[in-house]
């Protein structure tokens, strides 16, 4: 059986919305940085011109290696540069790039459609990345397509999209819960960093089964149960924040 | 429909008769067997048509029941419906996919943003489908049920069925009236080829998950 690089589900109809979780102003600042996030205007020093210049990057580092302590981004992050690029029809080709059609849907210029160029690799610090503006987050489907192409360009091996999605669905679900947690705790006055740490501590608690909730997210059977528990825990924490005298560990 | 009387034929008749019994002519036996086959075949056709009619009728009544539940649910505010769906354990991205909108749109609704009548009806329909599936077919953890592939040979989940508009197939799967192969073949005859994998997810010795070729 031959396996080709995959295309977005509705690519044949010229529909690429399913690639993205959010673009432009839709991007939620509380979402943890994840593989496939696009940053605009990241400041990079250019020795050739002896000047700082803003560049656009896409994060290609695998979700499991983005953070050493689970909360703060690792010091150095692997990114690839984004350039304007016409839409491609055949996703099985053009393996040295990740197409980003309609990355800037509001534009009518050539910058509307872009691509992440795998040959233009950079290592940036977390601080540099933060100097840019996050302008897009890929969806689970988009992230799986990115990982498939990234694996191929580095190894010439094609792994089926289904298997890649199975691998990253757990970390993806964790990012969704963290985003929700940070949104909810922001109304209690907590910073995103504090909330993310609180969420991670809760996810990493070892349960009576010997597993953590983070482990459970790898299995689609248990994901919904972890989300339900997260909502219950958030209610408990928020009740404690609004009425400190009633706070107690349950 | 044939109205001739059915002639009972004993084994001994078919063997050509025994001493002392009268012999049935071979031509009569052939004719009787043909009548019998015709009558049973006719009954079988009737039974098949009746089964198909009953299946379609059941599917129609199920859709009507779903619409009635949807009508009940649509009275609720969009934010209430979203809360109820989230309480079941659905992720925002899965809810967004099943009602055909973006995740940021769902976030706006949660924060009290305006929805169209069509949006609210779609949310109500999803909530009603969950209620029907859990109450009628006794599926306890409905969000988990939605998230798990229907066959080991395919990645298609009930979420995919719902999002792609295969609602009848979804209800038939929940009710146990259709098996996974039947449903997958109906929606994509090439599902076996598309679902085949040469790699698998495994847990490495460092405790992290990874991908390796299947042995």
Short mmCIF file of C-alpha atoms in Angstrom, two decimals:
data_model
loop_
_atom_site.label_atom_id
_atom_site.label_comp_id
_atom_site.label_asym_id
_atom_site.label_seq_id
_atom_site.Cartn_x
_atom_site.Cartn_y
_atom_site.Cartn_z
CA UNK A 1 0.00 0.00 0.00
CA UNK A 2 1.36 3.44 -0.88
CA UNK A 3 0.67 6.39 1.36
CA UNK A 4 0.82 9.96 0.10
CA UNK A 5 1.10 13.20 2.00
CA UNK A 6 -2.44 14.17 2.93
CA UNK A 7 -4.51 17.24 2.08
CA UNK A 8 -7.14 19.09 4.14
CA UNK A 9 -10.50 17.33 4.03
CA UNK A 10 -12.16 19.93 1.80
CA UNK A 11 -9.12 21.01 -0.24
CA UNK A 12 -10.74 19.76 -3.46
CA UNK A 13 -13.50 22.33 -2.95
CA UNK A 14 -10.94 25.07 -2.26
CA UNK A 15 -11.98 25.15 1.41
CA UNK A 16 -9.14 25.51 3.90
CA UNK A 17 -10.90 26.76 7.03
CA UNK A 18 -10.50 23.33 8.64
CA UNK A 19 -6.72 23.93 8.74
CA UNK A 20 -7.07 26.63 11.37
CA UNK A 21 -8.32 26.79 14.92
CA UNK A 22 -8.18 30.58 14.85
CA UNK A 23 -6.75 33.40 12.76
CA UNK A 24 -6.14 37.11 13.38
CA UNK A 25 -8.19 38.58 16.19
CA UNK A 26 -9.81 35.20 16.83
CA UNK A 27 -6.61 33.88 18.45
CA UNK A 28 -7.04 33.47 22.19
CA UNK A 29 -4.05 34.84 24.13
CA UNK A 30 -4.76 32.31 26.89
CA UNK A 31 -4.11 29.34 24.63
CA UNK A 32 -0.73 27.75 25.39
CA UNK A 33 1.77 28.01 22.53
CA UNK A 34 1.44 24.85 20.46
CA UNK A 35 3.03 23.27 17.40
CA UNK A 36 1.71 25.03 14.30
CA UNK A 37 1.22 28.44 15.92
CA UNK A 38 2.07 31.33 13.60
CA UNK A 39 3.82 34.44 14.92
CA UNK A 40 4.17 37.71 13.01
CA UNK A 41 6.96 40.24 13.50
CA UNK A 42 9.29 38.19 15.71
CA UNK A 43 12.36 40.40 16.23
CA UNK A 44 15.57 38.83 14.93
CA UNK A 45 19.00 40.43 14.77
CA UNK A 46 20.57 40.38 11.34
CA UNK A 47 24.41 40.61 11.44
CA UNK A 48 24.45 41.35 7.70
CA UNK A 49 22.54 44.59 8.15
CA UNK A 50 23.39 45.09 11.81
CA UNK A 51 19.73 45.70 12.46
CA UNK A 52 16.71 44.04 14.06
CA UNK A 53 14.08 42.83 11.70
CA UNK A 54 10.63 41.34 12.24
CA UNK A 55 10.08 37.93 10.69
CA UNK A 56 7.06 35.64 10.51
CA UNK A 57 7.48 32.12 11.88
CA UNK A 58 5.60 28.88 12.39
CA UNK A 59 6.50 26.71 15.39
CA UNK A 60 7.51 23.21 14.26
CA UNK A 61 8.80 21.89 17.58
CA UNK A 62 6.87 18.82 18.71
CA UNK A 63 4.22 19.49 21.40
CA UNK A 64 5.97 17.21 23.92
CA UNK A 65 9.24 19.18 23.74
CA UNK A 66 7.84 22.72 23.80
CA UNK A 67 8.07 22.96 27.60
CA UNK A 68 10.53 21.49 30.06
CA UNK A 69 8.45 22.08 33.18
CA UNK A 70 5.12 21.72 31.44
CA UNK A 71 4.28 25.42 31.76
CA UNK A 72 7.13 27.66 30.56
CA UNK A 73 8.39 27.41 27.02
CA UNK A 74 11.81 25.82 26.64
CA UNK A 75 14.67 28.29 26.09
CA UNK A 76 15.16 27.55 22.40
CA UNK A 77 12.37 26.81 19.97
CA UNK A 78 12.56 25.43 16.47
CA UNK A 79 10.64 27.54 13.96
CA UNK A 80 10.45 27.92 10.18
CA UNK A 81 9.96 31.14 8.28
CA UNK A 82 6.71 31.98 6.54
CA UNK A 83 6.58 33.63 3.13
CA UNK A 84 3.79 34.51 0.72
CA UNK A 85 3.11 31.54 -1.53
CA UNK A 86 0.39 30.84 -4.08
CA UNK A 87 -2.14 28.14 -3.17
CA UNK A 88 -1.09 24.69 -4.29
CA UNK A 89 -3.47 22.19 -5.85
CA UNK A 90 -1.52 19.00 -5.22
CA UNK A 91 -0.75 18.53 -1.54
CA UNK A 92 1.10 15.28 -2.25
CA UNK A 93 3.88 17.41 -3.78
CA UNK A 94 5.61 20.55 -2.48
CA UNK A 95 6.95 18.51 0.42
CA UNK A 96 9.50 21.14 1.46
CA UNK A 97 6.80 23.48 2.68
CA UNK A 98 3.61 23.58 4.71
CA UNK A 99 0.93 25.42 2.72
CA UNK A 100 -0.98 28.01 4.70
CA UNK A 101 -3.75 29.06 2.28
CA UNK A 102 -5.83 32.03 3.43
CA UNK A 103 -3.56 32.58 6.42
CA UNK A 104 -4.53 36.26 6.19
CA UNK A 105 -8.11 35.94 4.91
CA UNK A 106 -8.78 39.67 5.25
CA UNK A 107 -6.07 40.56 2.71
CA UNK A 108 -6.54 40.69 -1.05
CA UNK A 109 -2.79 40.90 -1.73
CA UNK A 110 -0.26 38.13 -2.34
CA UNK A 111 0.23 37.93 1.45
CA UNK A 112 -3.21 36.35 1.78
CA UNK A 113 -1.85 32.87 0.97
CA UNK A 114 1.43 31.82 2.57
CA UNK A 115 3.58 28.79 3.26
CA UNK A 116 6.01 27.76 5.99
CA UNK A 117 9.34 27.04 4.28
CA UNK A 118 11.02 24.03 5.89
CA UNK A 119 14.41 25.03 4.44
CA UNK A 120 14.34 28.36 6.30
CA UNK A 121 14.92 26.98 9.78
CA UNK A 122 15.64 29.12 12.82
CA UNK A 123 16.07 28.62 16.52
CA UNK A 124 14.50 31.45 18.48
CA UNK A 125 14.35 32.13 22.18
CA UNK A 126 10.99 32.11 23.96
CA UNK A 127 11.52 35.84 24.62
CA UNK A 128 12.05 36.54 20.92
CA UNK A 129 8.94 34.60 20.04
CA UNK A 130 7.00 36.66 22.56
CA UNK A 131 8.13 39.83 20.75
CA UNK A 132 5.91 38.79 17.85
CA UNK A 133 2.14 38.62 17.60
CA UNK A 134 0.45 35.22 17.39
CA UNK A 135 -1.75 35.49 14.32
CA UNK A 136 -2.90 31.91 13.83
CA UNK A 137 -3.23 28.54 15.53
CA UNK A 138 -3.66 25.40 13.47
CA UNK A 139 -6.52 23.01 14.15
CA UNK A 140 -5.89 19.39 15.13
CA UNK A 141 -6.24 18.47 11.46
CA UNK A 142 -3.87 21.29 10.43
CA UNK A 143 -1.31 20.33 13.08
CA UNK A 144 -1.44 16.67 11.97
CA UNK A 145 -0.86 17.73 8.35
CA UNK A 146 2.08 19.89 9.45
CA UNK A 147 3.66 17.06 11.48
CA UNK A 148 3.20 14.63 8.59
CA UNK A 149 5.03 16.96 6.19
CA UNK A 150 7.71 17.84 8.76
CA UNK A 151 8.41 14.13 9.43
CA UNK A 152 8.58 13.49 5.68
CA UNK A 153 11.00 16.31 4.89
CA UNK A 154 13.30 15.14 7.67
CA UNK A 155 13.12 11.38 7.12
CA UNK A 156 11.51 10.71 3.72
CA UNK A 157 9.03 8.52 5.61
CA UNK A 158 5.29 9.05 5.24
CA UNK A 159 3.26 8.26 8.33
CA UNK A 160 -0.52 8.07 7.88
CA UNK A 161 -2.37 11.13 9.13
CA UNK A 162 -4.58 8.94 11.32
CA UNK A 163 -1.59 7.69 13.32
CA UNK A 164 -0.16 11.20 13.72
CA UNK A 165 -3.52 12.49 14.92
CA UNK A 166 -3.73 9.62 17.42
CA UNK A 167 -0.32 10.65 18.80
CA UNK A 168 -0.98 14.37 19.18
CA UNK A 169 -4.66 14.26 20.18
CA UNK A 170 -3.72 13.92 23.87
CA UNK A 171 -1.44 17.01 24.04
CA UNK A 172 -4.00 18.82 21.89
CA UNK A 173 -6.78 18.05 24.37
CA UNK A 174 -4.48 19.22 27.19
CA UNK A 175 -3.94 22.57 25.43
CA UNK A 176 -7.71 22.98 25.06
CA UNK A 177 -8.27 22.31 28.75
CA UNK A 178 -5.47 24.71 29.72
CA UNK A 179 -6.96 27.41 27.48
CA UNK A 180 -10.38 26.93 29.04
CA UNK A 181 -8.85 26.91 32.54
CA UNK A 182 -6.96 30.16 31.92
CA UNK A 183 -10.06 31.83 30.46
CA UNK A 184 -12.08 30.81 33.49
CA UNK A 185 -9.48 31.80 36.11
CA UNK A 186 -8.77 35.15 34.43
CA UNK A 187 -12.10 36.32 35.81
CA UNK A 188 -10.76 35.48 39.30
CA UNK A 189 -7.79 37.77 38.65
CA UNK A 190 -5.21 35.03 38.00
CA UNK A 191 -2.56 35.52 35.34
CA UNK A 192 -2.36 33.04 32.47
CA UNK A 193 0.96 31.73 33.83
CA UNK A 194 -0.47 31.08 37.31
CA UNK A 195 -3.58 29.45 35.87
CA UNK A 196 -1.57 27.27 33.49
CA UNK A 197 0.59 26.06 36.41
CA UNK A 198 -2.53 25.37 38.48
CA UNK A 199 -4.08 23.43 35.59
CA UNK A 200 -0.92 21.39 35.02
CA UNK A 201 -0.63 20.47 38.71
CA UNK A 202 -4.21 19.22 38.60
CA UNK A 203 -3.64 17.29 35.35
CA UNK A 204 -0.51 15.64 36.77
CA UNK A 205 -2.09 14.42 40.02
CA UNK A 206 -1.77 10.67 40.28
CA UNK A 207 -5.17 9.06 40.66
CA UNK A 208 -6.10 5.83 42.44
CA UNK A 209 -5.68 4.00 39.13
CA UNK A 210 -1.98 4.93 39.16
CA UNK A 211 -2.50 7.16 36.14
CA UNK A 212 -2.61 10.92 35.87
CA UNK A 213 -5.35 12.86 34.13
CA UNK A 214 -2.68 13.89 31.62
CA UNK A 215 -2.15 10.18 30.82
CA UNK A 216 -5.91 9.68 30.47
CA UNK A 217 -6.06 12.35 27.76
CA UNK A 218 -4.11 10.05 25.43
CA UNK A 219 -7.10 7.68 25.35
CA UNK A 220 -10.25 8.93 23.56
CA UNK A 221 -12.39 6.83 25.90
CA UNK A 222 -11.38 8.95 28.93
CA UNK A 223 -10.93 12.42 27.40
CA UNK A 224 -14.50 13.51 28.03
CA UNK A 225 -14.31 12.36 31.67
CA UNK A 226 -11.20 14.53 32.22
CA UNK A 227 -13.00 17.53 30.69
CA UNK A 228 -15.99 16.93 32.96
CA UNK A 229 -13.70 16.74 36.01
CA UNK A 230 -11.88 19.91 34.92
CA UNK A 231 -15.17 21.81 34.84
CA UNK A 232 -16.08 20.51 38.30
CA UNK A 233 -12.67 21.51 39.65
CA UNK A 234 -12.94 24.97 38.12
CA UNK A 235 -16.34 25.44 39.76
CA UNK A 236 -14.84 24.43 43.10
CA UNK A 237 -11.86 26.78 42.70
CA UNK A 238 -14.02 29.65 41.57
CA UNK A 239 -16.42 29.17 44.47
CA UNK A 240 -13.37 29.32 46.77
CA UNK A 241 -12.12 32.51 45.11
CA UNK A 242 -15.48 34.21 45.55
CA UNK A 243 -15.92 32.98 49.12
CA UNK A 244 -12.44 32.35 50.60
CA UNK A 245 -13.84 31.15 53.95
CA UNK A 246 -15.51 28.25 52.13
CA UNK A 247 -12.27 27.12 50.49
CA UNK A 248 -11.17 23.64 51.31
CA UNK A 249 -9.52 20.79 49.59
CA UNK A 250 -11.92 18.12 48.52
CA UNK B 1 -50.03 -15.38 -5.29
CA UNK B 2 -50.36 -19.11 -6.08
CA UNK B 3 -53.54 -20.61 -4.62
CA UNK B 4 -53.01 -24.30 -5.37
CA UNK B 5 -53.06 -26.60 -2.37
CA UNK B 6 -49.63 -27.59 -1.19
CA UNK B 7 -49.06 -31.34 -1.59
CA UNK B 8 -47.23 -32.89 1.32
CA UNK B 9 -44.38 -34.98 0.05
CA UNK B 10 -42.78 -37.55 2.30
CA UNK B 11 -39.18 -38.76 2.09
CA UNK B 12 -40.44 -42.14 0.97
CA UNK B 13 -42.31 -40.48 -1.90
CA UNK B 14 -39.13 -38.82 -3.02
CA UNK B 15 -37.30 -42.15 -2.85
CA UNK B 16 -39.83 -43.61 -5.26
CA UNK B 17 -42.25 -45.10 -2.73
CA UNK B 18 -42.22 -48.30 -0.70
CA UNK B 19 -44.05 -51.61 -1.00
CA UNK B 20 -47.76 -51.21 -0.38
CA UNK B 21 -47.90 -47.43 -0.91
CA UNK B 22 -49.22 -45.77 -3.97
CA UNK B 23 -46.65 -44.04 -6.14
CA UNK B 24 -46.89 -40.30 -6.82
CA UNK B 25 -46.14 -39.54 -10.39
CA UNK B 26 -42.82 -37.72 -10.88
CA UNK B 27 -44.48 -34.96 -12.87
CA UNK B 28 -46.78 -34.17 -9.90
CA UNK B 29 -43.84 -34.07 -7.52
CA UNK B 30 -41.95 -31.65 -9.77
CA UNK B 31 -45.00 -29.47 -10.02
CA UNK B 32 -45.57 -29.50 -6.24
CA UNK B 33 -41.94 -28.62 -5.48
CA UNK B 34 -42.10 -25.74 -7.95
CA UNK B 35 -45.31 -24.42 -6.32
CA UNK B 36 -43.74 -24.75 -2.90
CA UNK B 37 -40.58 -22.87 -3.93
CA UNK B 38 -42.63 -20.17 -5.58
CA UNK B 39 -44.83 -19.72 -2.51
CA UNK B 40 -41.95 -19.61 -0.05
CA UNK B 41 -40.00 -17.29 -2.35
CA UNK B 42 -42.97 -14.96 -2.50
CA UNK B 43 -43.33 -14.97 1.28
CA UNK B 44 -39.62 -14.24 1.55
CA UNK B 45 -39.96 -11.23 -0.76
CA UNK B 46 -42.87 -9.96 1.30
CA UNK B 47 -40.84 -10.39 4.48
CA UNK B 48 -37.86 -8.52 2.97
CA UNK B 49 -40.07 -5.66 1.78
CA UNK B 50 -41.81 -5.53 5.13
CA UNK B 51 -38.46 -5.40 6.91
CA UNK B 52 -37.31 -2.56 4.66
CA UNK B 53 -40.60 -0.70 5.18
CA UNK B 54 -40.40 -1.14 8.94
CA UNK B 55 -36.76 -0.02 8.94
CA UNK B 56 -37.64 3.13 7.02
CA UNK B 57 -40.67 3.76 9.21
CA UNK B 58 -38.55 3.34 12.33
CA UNK B 59 -35.93 5.70 10.97
CA UNK B 60 -38.62 8.25 10.16
CA UNK B 61 -40.20 8.03 13.59
CA UNK B 62 -36.75 8.38 15.13
CA UNK B 63 -36.05 11.54 13.16
CA UNK B 64 -39.48 12.88 14.16
CA UNK B 65 -38.72 12.09 17.80
CA UNK B 66 -35.36 13.91 17.43
CA UNK B 67 -37.10 16.92 15.89
CA UNK B 68 -39.62 17.03 18.74
CA UNK B 69 -36.76 16.95 21.30
CA UNK B 70 -34.94 19.61 19.31
CA UNK B 71 -38.06 21.77 19.44
CA UNK B 72 -38.03 21.43 23.25
CA UNK B 73 -34.35 22.24 23.54
CA UNK B 74 -34.40 25.25 21.21
CA UNK B 75 -36.25 27.23 23.89
CA UNK B 76 -33.02 27.41 25.87
CA UNK B 77 -30.40 30.14 25.40
CA UNK B 78 -27.36 29.26 23.29
CA UNK B 79 -25.07 29.71 26.31
CA UNK B 80 -27.20 27.27 28.32
CA UNK B 81 -27.11 24.69 25.53
CA UNK B 82 -23.32 25.09 25.26
CA UNK B 83 -22.93 24.65 29.01
CA UNK B 84 -25.05 21.50 28.94
CA UNK B 85 -23.01 20.05 26.07
CA UNK B 86 -19.75 20.91 27.83
CA UNK B 87 -21.03 19.28 31.02
CA UNK B 88 -21.35 16.04 29.06
CA UNK B 89 -17.60 16.26 28.39
CA UNK B 90 -17.47 17.52 24.81
CA UNK B 91 -14.59 19.79 23.81
CA UNK B 92 -15.40 23.19 22.33
CA UNK B 93 -13.72 22.20 19.06
CA UNK B 94 -15.88 19.08 18.72
CA UNK B 95 -19.05 21.05 19.48
CA UNK B 96 -18.01 23.67 16.91
CA UNK B 97 -17.37 20.99 14.29
CA UNK B 98 -20.70 19.26 14.89
CA UNK B 99 -22.70 22.48 14.59
CA UNK B 100 -20.63 23.66 11.62
CA UNK B 101 -19.04 26.82 13.01
CA UNK B 102 -15.58 27.93 14.14
CA UNK B 103 -14.25 27.53 17.68
CA UNK B 104 -13.96 31.34 18.10
CA UNK B 105 -17.67 31.60 17.18
CA UNK B 106 -18.51 29.15 19.97
CA UNK B 107 -16.36 31.17 22.40
CA UNK B 108 -18.31 34.33 21.48
CA UNK B 109 -21.62 32.54 22.14
CA UNK B 110 -20.37 31.36 25.52
CA UNK B 111 -19.62 34.95 26.38
CA UNK B 112 -23.15 36.01 25.47
CA UNK B 113 -22.55 36.89 21.83
CA UNK B 114 -25.55 36.85 19.53
CA UNK B 115 -26.48 33.70 17.64
CA UNK B 116 -28.78 33.31 14.66
CA UNK B 117 -31.93 31.21 14.94
CA UNK B 118 -30.23 28.61 12.79
CA UNK B 119 -27.19 28.45 15.11
CA UNK B 120 -29.41 27.94 18.15
CA UNK B 121 -31.39 25.26 16.38
CA UNK B 122 -28.18 23.43 15.47
CA UNK B 123 -27.03 23.53 19.10
CA UNK B 124 -30.46 22.35 20.26
CA UNK B 125 -30.39 19.52 17.69
CA UNK B 126 -27.03 18.30 18.99
CA UNK B 127 -28.22 18.44 22.59
CA UNK B 128 -31.43 16.58 21.59
CA UNK B 129 -29.40 13.91 19.78
CA UNK B 130 -27.30 13.37 22.91
CA UNK B 131 -30.43 13.07 25.06
CA UNK B 132 -32.02 10.58 22.68
CA UNK B 133 -28.90 8.45 22.43
CA UNK B 134 -28.35 8.33 26.17
CA UNK B 135 -31.99 7.85 27.19
CA UNK B 136 -33.28 5.62 24.41
CA UNK B 137 -30.19 3.49 23.85
CA UNK B 138 -28.84 3.63 27.39
CA UNK B 139 -25.43 4.97 26.42
CA UNK B 140 -24.19 6.36 29.72
CA UNK B 141 -21.10 8.38 28.78
CA UNK B 142 -22.42 9.93 25.62
CA UNK B 143 -19.49 12.31 24.91
CA UNK B 144 -17.02 9.46 25.24
CA UNK B 145 -19.20 7.34 22.96
CA UNK B 146 -19.13 10.14 20.37
CA UNK B 147 -15.33 10.38 20.52
CA UNK B 148 -14.37 6.73 20.05
CA UNK B 149 -13.91 5.31 16.50
CA UNK B 150 -16.74 2.97 15.52
CA UNK B 151 -14.32 0.38 14.14
CA UNK B 152 -10.72 -0.56 14.81
CA UNK B 153 -10.17 -0.43 11.06
CA UNK B 154 -11.15 3.21 10.69
CA UNK B 155 -10.67 6.54 12.45
CA UNK B 156 -14.32 7.53 11.81
CA UNK B 157 -16.10 8.45 15.04
CA UNK B 158 -19.75 9.29 15.76
CA UNK B 159 -18.53 12.94 15.86
CA UNK B 160 -17.44 12.54 12.22
CA UNK B 161 -20.81 10.96 11.32
CA UNK B 162 -22.74 13.79 12.95
CA UNK B 163 -20.53 16.54 11.51
CA UNK B 164 -20.84 15.09 8.00
CA UNK B 165 -24.64 14.93 8.26
CA UNK B 166 -24.94 11.13 8.58
CA UNK B 167 -27.50 11.46 11.38
CA UNK B 168 -29.55 8.39 10.47
CA UNK B 169 -26.42 6.24 10.44
CA UNK B 170 -25.51 7.71 13.81
CA UNK B 171 -28.83 6.74 15.36
CA UNK B 172 -28.71 3.27 13.77
CA UNK B 173 -25.22 2.77 15.22
CA UNK B 174 -26.38 3.90 18.66
CA UNK B 175 -29.41 1.59 18.49
CA UNK B 176 -27.38 -1.38 17.29
CA UNK B 177 -29.46 -1.70 14.11
CA UNK B 178 -26.42 -1.40 11.87
CA UNK B 179 -22.89 -2.70 12.26
CA UNK B 180 -19.80 -0.58 11.76
CA UNK B 181 -18.83 -2.17 8.44
CA UNK B 182 -22.28 -1.51 6.99
CA UNK B 183 -22.20 2.15 8.04
CA UNK B 184 -18.64 2.75 6.86
CA UNK B 185 -19.36 1.11 3.50
CA UNK B 186 -22.46 3.26 3.05
CA UNK B 187 -20.56 6.50 3.61
CA UNK B 188 -17.33 5.52 1.84
CA UNK B 189 -16.89 2.21 -0.03
CA UNK B 190 -13.08 2.68 0.15
CA UNK B 191 -12.94 3.01 3.93
CA UNK B 192 -10.85 -0.14 4.41
CA UNK B 193 -8.09 1.11 2.13
CA UNK B 194 -8.19 4.61 3.61
CA UNK B 195 -8.17 3.33 7.18
CA UNK B 196 -5.27 0.94 6.77
CA UNK B 197 -2.17 1.92 8.72
CA UNK B 198 1.44 0.83 8.44
CA UNK B 199 2.49 2.59 11.64
CA UNK B 200 1.30 2.49 15.22
CA UNK B 201 1.47 4.62 18.35
CA UNK B 202 3.46 3.02 21.17
CA UNK B 203 4.89 3.95 24.55
CA UNK B 204 8.66 4.11 24.43
CA UNK B 205 11.03 2.97 27.20
CA UNK B 206 11.36 6.63 28.29
CA UNK B 207 7.64 6.59 29.06
CA UNK B 208 6.77 8.95 26.19
CA UNK B 209 4.54 7.98 23.31
CA UNK B 210 5.92 7.69 19.80
CA UNK B 211 5.25 6.20 16.36
CA UNK B 212 6.88 3.09 14.91
CA UNK B 213 6.26 0.83 11.89
CA UNK B 214 3.87 -2.01 12.59
CA UNK B 215 5.64 -5.31 12.96
#
